[in-house]
PDB file of C-alpha atoms and ligand atoms in Angstrom:
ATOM      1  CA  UNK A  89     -11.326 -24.276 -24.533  1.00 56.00           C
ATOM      2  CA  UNK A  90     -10.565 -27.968 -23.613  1.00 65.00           C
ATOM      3  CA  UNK A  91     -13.112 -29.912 -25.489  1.00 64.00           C
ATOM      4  CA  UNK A  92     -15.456 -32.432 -25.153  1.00 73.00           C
ATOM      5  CA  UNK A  93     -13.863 -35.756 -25.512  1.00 75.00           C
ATOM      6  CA  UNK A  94     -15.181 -38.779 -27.430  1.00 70.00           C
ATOM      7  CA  UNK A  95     -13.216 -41.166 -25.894  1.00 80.00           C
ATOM      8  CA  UNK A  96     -10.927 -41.749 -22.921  1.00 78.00           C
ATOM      9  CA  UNK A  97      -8.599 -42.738 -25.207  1.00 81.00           C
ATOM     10  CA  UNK A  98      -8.629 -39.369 -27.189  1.00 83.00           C
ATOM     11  CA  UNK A  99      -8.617 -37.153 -24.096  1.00 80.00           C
ATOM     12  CA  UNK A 100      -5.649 -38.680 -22.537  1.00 80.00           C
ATOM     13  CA  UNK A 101      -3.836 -38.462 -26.136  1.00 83.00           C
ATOM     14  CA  UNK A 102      -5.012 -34.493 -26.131  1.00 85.00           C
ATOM     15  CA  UNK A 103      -3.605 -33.960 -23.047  1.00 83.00           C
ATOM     16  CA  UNK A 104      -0.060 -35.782 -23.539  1.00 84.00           C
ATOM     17  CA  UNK A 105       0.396 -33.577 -26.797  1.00 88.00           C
ATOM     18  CA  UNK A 106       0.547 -30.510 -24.181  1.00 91.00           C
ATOM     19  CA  UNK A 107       3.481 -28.199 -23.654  1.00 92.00           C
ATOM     20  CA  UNK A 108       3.816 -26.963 -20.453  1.00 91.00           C
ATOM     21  CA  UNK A 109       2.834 -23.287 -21.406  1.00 94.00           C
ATOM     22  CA  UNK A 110      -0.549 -24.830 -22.485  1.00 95.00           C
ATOM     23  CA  UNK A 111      -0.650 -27.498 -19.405  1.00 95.00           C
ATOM     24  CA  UNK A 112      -0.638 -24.303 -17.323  1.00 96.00           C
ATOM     25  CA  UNK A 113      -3.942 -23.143 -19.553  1.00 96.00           C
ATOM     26  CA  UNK A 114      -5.507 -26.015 -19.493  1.00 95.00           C
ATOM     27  CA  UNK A 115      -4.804 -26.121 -15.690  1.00 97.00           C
ATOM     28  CA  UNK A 116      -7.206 -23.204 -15.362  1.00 97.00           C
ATOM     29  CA  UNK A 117      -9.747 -24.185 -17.958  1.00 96.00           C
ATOM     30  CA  UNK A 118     -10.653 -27.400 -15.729  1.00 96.00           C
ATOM     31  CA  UNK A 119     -11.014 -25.362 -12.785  1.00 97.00           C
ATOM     32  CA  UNK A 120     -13.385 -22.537 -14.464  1.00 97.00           C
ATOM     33  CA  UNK A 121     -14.812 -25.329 -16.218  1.00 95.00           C
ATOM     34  CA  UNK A 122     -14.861 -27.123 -12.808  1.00 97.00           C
ATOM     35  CA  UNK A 123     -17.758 -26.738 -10.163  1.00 97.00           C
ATOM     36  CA  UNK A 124     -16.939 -29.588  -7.287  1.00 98.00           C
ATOM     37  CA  UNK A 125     -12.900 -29.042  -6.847  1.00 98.00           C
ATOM     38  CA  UNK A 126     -11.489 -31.268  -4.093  1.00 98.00           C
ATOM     39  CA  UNK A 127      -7.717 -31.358  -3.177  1.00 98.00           C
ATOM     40  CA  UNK A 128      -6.083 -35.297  -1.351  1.00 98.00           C
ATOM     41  CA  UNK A 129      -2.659 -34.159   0.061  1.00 96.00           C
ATOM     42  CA  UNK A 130      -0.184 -35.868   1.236  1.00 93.00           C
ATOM     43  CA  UNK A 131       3.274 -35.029   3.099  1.00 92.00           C
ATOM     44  CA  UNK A 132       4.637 -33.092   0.011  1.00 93.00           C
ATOM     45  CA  UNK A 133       2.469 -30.217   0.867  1.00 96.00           C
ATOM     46  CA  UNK A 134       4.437 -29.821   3.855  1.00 95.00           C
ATOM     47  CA  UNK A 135       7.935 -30.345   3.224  1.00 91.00           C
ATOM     48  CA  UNK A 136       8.236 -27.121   1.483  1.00 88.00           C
ATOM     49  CA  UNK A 137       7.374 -26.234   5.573  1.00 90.00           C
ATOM     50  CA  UNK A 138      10.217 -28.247   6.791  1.00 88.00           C
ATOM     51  CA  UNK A 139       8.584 -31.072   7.519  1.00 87.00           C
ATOM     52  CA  UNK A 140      10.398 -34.296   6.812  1.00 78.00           C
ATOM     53  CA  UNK A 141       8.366 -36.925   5.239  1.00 75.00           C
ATOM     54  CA  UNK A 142       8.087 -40.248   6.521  1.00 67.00           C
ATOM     55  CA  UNK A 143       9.914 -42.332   3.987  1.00 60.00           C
ATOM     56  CA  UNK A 144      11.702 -40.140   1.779  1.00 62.00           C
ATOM     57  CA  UNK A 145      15.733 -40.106   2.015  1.00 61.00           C
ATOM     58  CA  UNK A 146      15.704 -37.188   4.678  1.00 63.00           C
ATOM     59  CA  UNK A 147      12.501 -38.929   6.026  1.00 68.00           C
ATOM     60  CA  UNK A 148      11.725 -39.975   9.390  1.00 68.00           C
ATOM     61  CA  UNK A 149      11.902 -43.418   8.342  1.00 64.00           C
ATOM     62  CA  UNK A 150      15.468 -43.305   8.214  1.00 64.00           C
ATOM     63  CA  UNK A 151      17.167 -40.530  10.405  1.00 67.00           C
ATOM     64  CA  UNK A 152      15.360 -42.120  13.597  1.00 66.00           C
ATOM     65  CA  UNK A 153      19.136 -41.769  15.239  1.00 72.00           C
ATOM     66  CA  UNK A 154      20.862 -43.657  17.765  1.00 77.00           C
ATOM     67  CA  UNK A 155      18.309 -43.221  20.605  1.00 84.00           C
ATOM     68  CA  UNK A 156      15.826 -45.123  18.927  1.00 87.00           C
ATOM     69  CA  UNK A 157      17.488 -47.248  17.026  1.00 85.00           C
ATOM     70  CA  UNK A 158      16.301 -50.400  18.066  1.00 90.00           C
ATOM     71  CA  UNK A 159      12.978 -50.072  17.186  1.00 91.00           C
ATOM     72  CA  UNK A 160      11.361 -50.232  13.594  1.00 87.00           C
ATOM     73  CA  UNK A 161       9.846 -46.531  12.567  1.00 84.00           C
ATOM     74  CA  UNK A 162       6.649 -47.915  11.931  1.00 88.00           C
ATOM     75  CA  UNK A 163       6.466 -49.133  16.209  1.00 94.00           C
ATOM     76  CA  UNK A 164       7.137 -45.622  17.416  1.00 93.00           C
ATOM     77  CA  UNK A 165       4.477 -44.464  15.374  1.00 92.00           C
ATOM     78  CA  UNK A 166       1.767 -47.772  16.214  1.00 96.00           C
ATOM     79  CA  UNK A 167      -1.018 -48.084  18.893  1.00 97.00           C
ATOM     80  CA  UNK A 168       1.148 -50.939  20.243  1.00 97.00           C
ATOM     81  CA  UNK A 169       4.003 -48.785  21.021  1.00 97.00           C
ATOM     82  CA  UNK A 170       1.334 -46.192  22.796  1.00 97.00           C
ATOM     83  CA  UNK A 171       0.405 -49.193  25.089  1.00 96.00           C
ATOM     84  CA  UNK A 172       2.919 -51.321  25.762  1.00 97.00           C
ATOM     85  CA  UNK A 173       5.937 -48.235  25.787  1.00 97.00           C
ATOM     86  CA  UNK A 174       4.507 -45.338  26.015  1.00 97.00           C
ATOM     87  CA  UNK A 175       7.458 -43.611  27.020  1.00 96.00           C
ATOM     88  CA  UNK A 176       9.129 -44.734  24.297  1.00 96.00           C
ATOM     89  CA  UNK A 177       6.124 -43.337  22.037  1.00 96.00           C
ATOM     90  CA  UNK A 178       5.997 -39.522  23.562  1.00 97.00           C
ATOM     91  CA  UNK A 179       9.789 -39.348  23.879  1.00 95.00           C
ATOM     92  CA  UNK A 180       9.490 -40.063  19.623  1.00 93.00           C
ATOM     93  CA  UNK A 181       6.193 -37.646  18.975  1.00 94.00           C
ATOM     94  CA  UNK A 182       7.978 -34.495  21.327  1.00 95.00           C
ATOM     95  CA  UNK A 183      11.409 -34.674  19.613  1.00 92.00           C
ATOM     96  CA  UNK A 184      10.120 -35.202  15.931  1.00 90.00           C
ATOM     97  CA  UNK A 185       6.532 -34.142  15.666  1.00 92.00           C
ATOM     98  CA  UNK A 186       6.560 -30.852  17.726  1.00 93.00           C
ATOM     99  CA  UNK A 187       4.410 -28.988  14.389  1.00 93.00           C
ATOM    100  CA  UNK A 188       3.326 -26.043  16.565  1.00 95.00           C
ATOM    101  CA  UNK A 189       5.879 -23.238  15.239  1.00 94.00           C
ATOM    102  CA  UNK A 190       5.751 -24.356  11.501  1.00 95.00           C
ATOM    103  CA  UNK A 191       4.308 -22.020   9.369  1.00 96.00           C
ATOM    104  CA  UNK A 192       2.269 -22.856   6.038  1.00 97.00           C
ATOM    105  CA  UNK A 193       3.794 -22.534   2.845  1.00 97.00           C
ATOM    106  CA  UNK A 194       2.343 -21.275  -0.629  1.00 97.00           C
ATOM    107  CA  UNK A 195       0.156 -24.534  -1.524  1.00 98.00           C
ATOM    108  CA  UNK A 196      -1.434 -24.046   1.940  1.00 98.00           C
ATOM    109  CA  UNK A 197      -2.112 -20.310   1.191  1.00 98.00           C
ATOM    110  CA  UNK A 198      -3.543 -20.853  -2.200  1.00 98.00           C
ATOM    111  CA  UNK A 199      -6.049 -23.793  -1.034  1.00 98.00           C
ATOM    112  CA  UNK A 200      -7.165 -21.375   1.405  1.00 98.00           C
ATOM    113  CA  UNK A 201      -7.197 -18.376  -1.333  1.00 98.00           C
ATOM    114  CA  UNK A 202      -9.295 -21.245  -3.387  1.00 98.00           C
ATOM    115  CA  UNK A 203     -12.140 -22.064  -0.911  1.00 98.00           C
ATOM    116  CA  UNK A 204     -12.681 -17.933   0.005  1.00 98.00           C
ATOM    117  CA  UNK A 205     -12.832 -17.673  -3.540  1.00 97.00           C
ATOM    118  CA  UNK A 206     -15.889 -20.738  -3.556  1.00 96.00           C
ATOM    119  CA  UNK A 207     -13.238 -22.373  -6.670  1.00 96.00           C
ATOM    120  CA  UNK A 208     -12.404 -25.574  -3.871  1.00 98.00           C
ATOM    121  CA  UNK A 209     -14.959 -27.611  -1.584  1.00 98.00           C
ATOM    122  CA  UNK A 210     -12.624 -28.974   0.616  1.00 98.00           C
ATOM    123  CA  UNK A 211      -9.034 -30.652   1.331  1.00 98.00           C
ATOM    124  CA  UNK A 212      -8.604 -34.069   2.408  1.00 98.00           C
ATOM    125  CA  UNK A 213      -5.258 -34.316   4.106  1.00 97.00           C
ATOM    126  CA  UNK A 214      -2.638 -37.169   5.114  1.00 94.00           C
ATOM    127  CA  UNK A 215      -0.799 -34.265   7.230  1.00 95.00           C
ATOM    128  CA  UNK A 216      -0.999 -34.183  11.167  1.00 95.00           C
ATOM    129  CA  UNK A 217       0.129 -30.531  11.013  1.00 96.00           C
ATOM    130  CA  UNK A 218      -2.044 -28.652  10.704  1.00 97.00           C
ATOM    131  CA  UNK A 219      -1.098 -26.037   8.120  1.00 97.00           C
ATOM    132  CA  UNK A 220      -3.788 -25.737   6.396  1.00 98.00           C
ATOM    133  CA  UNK A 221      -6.398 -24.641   8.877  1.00 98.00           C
ATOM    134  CA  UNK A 222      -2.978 -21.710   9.994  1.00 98.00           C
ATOM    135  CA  UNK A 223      -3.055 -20.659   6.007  1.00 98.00           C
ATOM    136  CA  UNK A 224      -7.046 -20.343   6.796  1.00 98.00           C
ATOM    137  CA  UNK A 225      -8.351 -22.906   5.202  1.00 98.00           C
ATOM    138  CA  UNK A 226     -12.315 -24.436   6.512  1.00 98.00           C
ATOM    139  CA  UNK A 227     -13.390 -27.570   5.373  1.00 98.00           C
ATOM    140  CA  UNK A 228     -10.317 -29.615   5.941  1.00 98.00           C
ATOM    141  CA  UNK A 229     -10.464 -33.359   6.734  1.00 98.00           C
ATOM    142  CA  UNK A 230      -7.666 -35.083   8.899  1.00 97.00           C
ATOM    143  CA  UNK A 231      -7.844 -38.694   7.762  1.00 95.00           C
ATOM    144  CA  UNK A 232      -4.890 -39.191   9.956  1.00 95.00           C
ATOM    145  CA  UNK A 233      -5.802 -36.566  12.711  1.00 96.00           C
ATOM    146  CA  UNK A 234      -3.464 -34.279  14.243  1.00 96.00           C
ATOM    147  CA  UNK A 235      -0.799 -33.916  16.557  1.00 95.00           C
ATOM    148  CA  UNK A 236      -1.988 -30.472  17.466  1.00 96.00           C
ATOM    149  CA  UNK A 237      -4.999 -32.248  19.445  1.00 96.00           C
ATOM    150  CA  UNK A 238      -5.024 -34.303  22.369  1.00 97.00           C
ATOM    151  CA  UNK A 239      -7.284 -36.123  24.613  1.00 97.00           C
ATOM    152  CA  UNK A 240      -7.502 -38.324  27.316  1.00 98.00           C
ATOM    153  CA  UNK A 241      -7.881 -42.591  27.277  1.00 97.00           C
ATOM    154  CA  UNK A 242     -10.227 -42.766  29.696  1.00 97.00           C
ATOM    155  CA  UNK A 243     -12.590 -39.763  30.236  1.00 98.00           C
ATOM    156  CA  UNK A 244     -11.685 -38.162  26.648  1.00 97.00           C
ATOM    157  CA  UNK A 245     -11.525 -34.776  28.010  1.00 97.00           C
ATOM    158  CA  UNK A 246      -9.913 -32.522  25.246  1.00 97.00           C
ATOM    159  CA  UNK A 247      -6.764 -30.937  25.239  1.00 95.00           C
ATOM    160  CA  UNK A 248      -5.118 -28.444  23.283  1.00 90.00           C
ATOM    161  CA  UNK A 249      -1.369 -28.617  21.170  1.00 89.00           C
ATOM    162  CA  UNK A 250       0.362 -27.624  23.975  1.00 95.00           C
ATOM    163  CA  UNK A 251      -0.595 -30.372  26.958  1.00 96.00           C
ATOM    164  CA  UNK A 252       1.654 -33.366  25.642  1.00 97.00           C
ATOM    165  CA  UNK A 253       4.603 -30.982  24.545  1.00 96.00           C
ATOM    166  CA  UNK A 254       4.755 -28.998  28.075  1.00 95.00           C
ATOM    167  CA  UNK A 255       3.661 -32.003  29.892  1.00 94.00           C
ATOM    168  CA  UNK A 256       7.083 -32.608  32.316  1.00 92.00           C
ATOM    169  CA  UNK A 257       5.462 -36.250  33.033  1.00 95.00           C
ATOM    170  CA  UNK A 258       7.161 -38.617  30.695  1.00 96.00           C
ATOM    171  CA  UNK A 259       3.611 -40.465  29.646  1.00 97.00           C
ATOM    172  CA  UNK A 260       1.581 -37.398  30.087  1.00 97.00           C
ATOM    173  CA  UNK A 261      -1.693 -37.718  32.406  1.00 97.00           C
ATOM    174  CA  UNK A 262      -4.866 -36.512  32.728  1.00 97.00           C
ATOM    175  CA  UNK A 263      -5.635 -33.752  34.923  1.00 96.00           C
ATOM    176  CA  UNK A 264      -9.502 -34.595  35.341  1.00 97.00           C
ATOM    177  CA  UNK A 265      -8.701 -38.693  36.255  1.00 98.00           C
ATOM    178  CA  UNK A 266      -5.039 -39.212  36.160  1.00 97.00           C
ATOM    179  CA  UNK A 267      -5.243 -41.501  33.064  1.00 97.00           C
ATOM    180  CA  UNK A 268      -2.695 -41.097  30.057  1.00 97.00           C
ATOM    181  CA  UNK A 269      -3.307 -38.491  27.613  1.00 98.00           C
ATOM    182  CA  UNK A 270      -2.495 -38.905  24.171  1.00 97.00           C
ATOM    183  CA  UNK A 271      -2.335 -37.462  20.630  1.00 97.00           C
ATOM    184  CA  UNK A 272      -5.239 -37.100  18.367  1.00 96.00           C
ATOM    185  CA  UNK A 273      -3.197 -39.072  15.425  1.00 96.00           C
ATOM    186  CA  UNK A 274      -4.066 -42.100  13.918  1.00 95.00           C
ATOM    187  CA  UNK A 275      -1.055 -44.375  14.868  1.00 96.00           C
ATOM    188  CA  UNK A 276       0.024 -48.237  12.965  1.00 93.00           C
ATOM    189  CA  UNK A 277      -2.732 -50.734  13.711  1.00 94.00           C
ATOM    190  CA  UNK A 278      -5.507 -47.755  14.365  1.00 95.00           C
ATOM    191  CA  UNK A 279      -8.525 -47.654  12.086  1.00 92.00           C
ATOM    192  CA  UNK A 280      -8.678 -44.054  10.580  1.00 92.00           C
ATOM    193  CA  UNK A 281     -11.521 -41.187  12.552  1.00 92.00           C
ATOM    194  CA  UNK A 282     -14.789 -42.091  11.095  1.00 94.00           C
ATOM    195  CA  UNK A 283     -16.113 -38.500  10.445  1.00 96.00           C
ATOM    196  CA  UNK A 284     -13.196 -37.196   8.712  1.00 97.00           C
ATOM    197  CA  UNK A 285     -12.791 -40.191   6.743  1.00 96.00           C
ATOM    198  CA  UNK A 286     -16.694 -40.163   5.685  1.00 97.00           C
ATOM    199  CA  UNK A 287     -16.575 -36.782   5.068  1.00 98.00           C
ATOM    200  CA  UNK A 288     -13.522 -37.592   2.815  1.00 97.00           C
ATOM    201  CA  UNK A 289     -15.548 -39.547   0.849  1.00 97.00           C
ATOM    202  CA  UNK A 290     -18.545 -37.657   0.691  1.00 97.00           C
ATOM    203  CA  UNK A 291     -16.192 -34.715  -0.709  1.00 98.00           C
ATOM    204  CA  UNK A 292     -14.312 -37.033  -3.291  1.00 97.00           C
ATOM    205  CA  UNK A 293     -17.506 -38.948  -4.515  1.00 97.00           C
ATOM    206  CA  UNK A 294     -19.013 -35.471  -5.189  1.00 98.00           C
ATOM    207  CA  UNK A 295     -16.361 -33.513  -6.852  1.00 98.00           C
ATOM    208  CA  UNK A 296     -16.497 -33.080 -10.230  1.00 97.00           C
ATOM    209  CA  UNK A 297     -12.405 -32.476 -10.212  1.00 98.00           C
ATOM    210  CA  UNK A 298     -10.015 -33.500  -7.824  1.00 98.00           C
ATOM    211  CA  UNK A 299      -6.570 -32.400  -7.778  1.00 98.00           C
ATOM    212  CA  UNK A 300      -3.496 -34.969  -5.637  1.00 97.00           C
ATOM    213  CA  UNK A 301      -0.615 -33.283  -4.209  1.00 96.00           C
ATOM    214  CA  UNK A 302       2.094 -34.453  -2.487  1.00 93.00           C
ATOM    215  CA  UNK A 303       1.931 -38.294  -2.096  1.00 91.00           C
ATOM    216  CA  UNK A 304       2.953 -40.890  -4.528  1.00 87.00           C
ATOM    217  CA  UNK A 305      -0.083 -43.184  -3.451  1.00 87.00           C
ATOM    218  CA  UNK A 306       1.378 -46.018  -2.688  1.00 79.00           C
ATOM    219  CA  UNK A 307       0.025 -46.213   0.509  1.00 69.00           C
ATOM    220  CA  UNK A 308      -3.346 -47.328   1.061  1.00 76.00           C
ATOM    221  CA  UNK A 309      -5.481 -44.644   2.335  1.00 84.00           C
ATOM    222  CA  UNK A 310      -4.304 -41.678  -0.229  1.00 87.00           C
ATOM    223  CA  UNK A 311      -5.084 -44.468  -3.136  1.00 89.00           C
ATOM    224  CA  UNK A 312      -8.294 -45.985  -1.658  1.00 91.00           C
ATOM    225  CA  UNK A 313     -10.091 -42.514  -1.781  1.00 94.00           C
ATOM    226  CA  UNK A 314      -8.345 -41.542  -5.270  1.00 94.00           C
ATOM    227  CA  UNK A 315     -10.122 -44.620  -6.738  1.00 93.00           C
ATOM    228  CA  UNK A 316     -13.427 -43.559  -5.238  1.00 95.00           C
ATOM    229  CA  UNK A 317     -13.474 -40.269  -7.561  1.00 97.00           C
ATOM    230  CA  UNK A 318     -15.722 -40.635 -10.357  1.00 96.00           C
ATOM    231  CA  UNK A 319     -15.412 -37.094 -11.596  1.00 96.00           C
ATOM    232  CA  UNK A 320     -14.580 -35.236 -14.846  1.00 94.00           C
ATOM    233  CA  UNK A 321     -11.036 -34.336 -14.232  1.00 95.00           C
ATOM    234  CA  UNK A 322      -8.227 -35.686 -12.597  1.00 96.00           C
ATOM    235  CA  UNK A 323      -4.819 -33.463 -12.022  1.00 97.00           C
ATOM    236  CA  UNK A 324      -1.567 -34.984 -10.101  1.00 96.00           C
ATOM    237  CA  UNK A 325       0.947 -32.586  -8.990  1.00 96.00           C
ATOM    238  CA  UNK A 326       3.876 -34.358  -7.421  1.00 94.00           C
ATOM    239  CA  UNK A 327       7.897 -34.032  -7.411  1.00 91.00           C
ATOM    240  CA  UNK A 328       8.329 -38.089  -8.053  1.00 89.00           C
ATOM    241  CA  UNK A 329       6.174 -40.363 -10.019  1.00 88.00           C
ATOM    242  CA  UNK A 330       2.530 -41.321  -8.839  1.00 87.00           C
ATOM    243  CA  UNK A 331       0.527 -44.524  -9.252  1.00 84.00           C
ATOM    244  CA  UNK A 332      -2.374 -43.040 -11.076  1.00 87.00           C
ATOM    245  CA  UNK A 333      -0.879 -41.020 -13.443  1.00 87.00           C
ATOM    246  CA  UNK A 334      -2.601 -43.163 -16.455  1.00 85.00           C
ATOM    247  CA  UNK A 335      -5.964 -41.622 -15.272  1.00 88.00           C
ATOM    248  CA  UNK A 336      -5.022 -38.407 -14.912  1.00 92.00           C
ATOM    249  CA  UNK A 337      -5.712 -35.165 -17.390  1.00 93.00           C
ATOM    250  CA  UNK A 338      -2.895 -33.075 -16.544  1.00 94.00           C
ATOM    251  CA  UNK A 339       0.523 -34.575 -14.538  1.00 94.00           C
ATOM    252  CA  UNK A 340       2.785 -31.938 -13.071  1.00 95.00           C
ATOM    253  CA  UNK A 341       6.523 -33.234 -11.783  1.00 93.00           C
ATOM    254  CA  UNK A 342       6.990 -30.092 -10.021  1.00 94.00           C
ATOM    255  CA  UNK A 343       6.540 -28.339  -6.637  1.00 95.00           C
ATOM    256  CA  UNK A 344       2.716 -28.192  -5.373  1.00 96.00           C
ATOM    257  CA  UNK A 345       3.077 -23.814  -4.659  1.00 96.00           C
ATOM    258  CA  UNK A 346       4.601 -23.332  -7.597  1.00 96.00           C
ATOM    259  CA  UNK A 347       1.784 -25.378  -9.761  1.00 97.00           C
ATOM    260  CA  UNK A 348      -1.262 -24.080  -7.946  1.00 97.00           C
ATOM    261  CA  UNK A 349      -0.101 -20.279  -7.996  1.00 96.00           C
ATOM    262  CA  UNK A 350      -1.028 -20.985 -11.865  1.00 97.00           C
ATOM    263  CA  UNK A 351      -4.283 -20.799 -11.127  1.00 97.00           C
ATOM    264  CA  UNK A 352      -5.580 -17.304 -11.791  1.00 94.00           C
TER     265      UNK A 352
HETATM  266 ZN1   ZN B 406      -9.178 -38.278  31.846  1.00 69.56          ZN
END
C-alpha cells in the first residue's frame, strides 16, 4: 500500500524508485485509495481516433495545404477570421474538422467504464469532438466547446452537427432570421464558455486525484486549471514530455488506452 508520506520531498523520491510493473500498482492504489478522480485531456486522447493535433508534425498547424496557405493556422481558427472571412473560416472547419464519423478509442471507453463504475467525477476536455460523450461518458466539460454544436449570431437558435456540414450556403444562415450560423467552438481571441469552464474548476478544486492525458500543457488553459488542483495525487500520462511532471506521483510516456486499461 502506497504510504503516507512525510514530506514532498520523500514521496516524489518513492515514486521515482518505481519500476514500471509497480508504477502500474501503484496506478491502482491511488485510484482505490482515491475518492474525487478527475481526468484534463487534451488532443492526445484523440489522435489514437485519427484526429490530427493542432501542432504536432502531422498537425493541423502545418499540413494547412496550398488552399490556405496564406493565412496563419491560428486566423482560420480566430473570431476575427469568423467575422471578417467567414468563408474563409467554414471552408477550413468543413474540410478539417468534420468529427461526426470518428469513433472513440480505448481512453474514451475506459473514462466512461470509470464514471459507471462511480471511480471518476468528471472529464474536463480540450477536444471539440466529442468522443467522449459517443464512448458514454456524462459529466464532460468542453472548455473549448464543440464542433458538433451550432447556433445562430443573432437569435441563438440551436442547431445540431449536421447544419454547418450540409449547409450548401458557403457562410451558413439561419433558417429562423437569415443571420450566420456558426460553430459552438471557442475560436483565437474568444474567452472560453463560462459554465463549462466553472464547472472545470469546481471539478478540479474538488478532486482529491486528477489524472492529465494528452496535452503537454504548454498552452494556457490545460496548465491554468492543472495549477488549480490542490489534491492528493497527481498522475500525467502523455507520449512527449509535460510541464508539470515535477509535481506529479506517477509519469507515464506512453499511450493514454494503453495506461488507463491498467486500472482494474
Ligand atoms: Zn437566427
Amino acid at each position: 500500500m502506497i504510504k503516507e508520506f512525510l514530506s514532498q520531498r520523500e514521496k516524489e523520491k518513492y515514486f521515482r524508485s518505481l519500476s514500471e510493473e509497480q508504477k502500474a500498482v501503484a496506478l491502482n492504489e491511488i485510484v482505490d485509495q482515491s475518492e474525487h478522480i478527475v481526468f484534463l485531456g487534451g488532443a492526445g486522447v484523440s489522435t489514437e481516433s485519427g484526429i490530427p493535433d493542432f501542432r504536432s508534425k502531422n498537425g493541423l498547424y502545418h499540413k494547412k495545404g496550398r488552399r490556405f496557405a496564406r493565412y496563419q493556422p491560428e486566423y482560420l481558427l480566430s473570431s476575427d477570421c469568423l467575422y471578417r472571412k467567414p468563408e474563409v473560416l467554414f471552408d477550413y472547419f468543413r474540410r478539417n474538422l468534420d468529427c461526426r464519423a470518428v469513433k472513440p478509442n480505448t481512453a474514451h471507453y475506459k473514462l466512461a467504464w470509470m464514471e459507471q463504475k462511480g471511480k471518476l467525477d468528471g472529464i474536463i476536455t480540450q477536444n471539440i469532438d466529442g468522443l467522449h460523450q459517443k464512448a458514454g461518458s456524462r459529466n464532460v466539460q468542453e472548455i473549448h466547446g464543440s464542433a458538433l454544436r451550432s447556433h445562430c449570431v443573432s437569435c441563438w437558435t440551436e442547431y445540431g452537427a449536421d447544419f454547418i456540414f450540409e449547409s450548401k450556403d458557403p457562410i451558413p444562415v439561419c433558417p429562423a432570421c437569415g443571420k450566420m450560423v456558426r460553430p459552438e467552438v471557442t475560436l483565437y481571441g474568444e474567452v472560453l464558455p463560462d459554465e463549462a469552464y466553472g464547472n472545470a474548476i469546481h471539478l478540479i478544486q474538488d478532486a482529491d486525484c486528477l489524472i492529465i492525458g494528452g496535452t503537454s500543457l504548454e498552452v494556457g488553459t490545460a496548465a491554468g486549471l492543472a495549477h488549480q488542483f490542490h489534491g492528493k495525487h497527481l498522475i500525467i500520462i502523455n507520449k512527449g514530455k509535460t510541464k508539470m511532471e515535477g509535481k506529479a506521483d506517477l509519469v507515464f510516456h506512453d499511450s493514454i488506452g494503453k495506461i488507463l486499461n491498467l486500472i482494474e
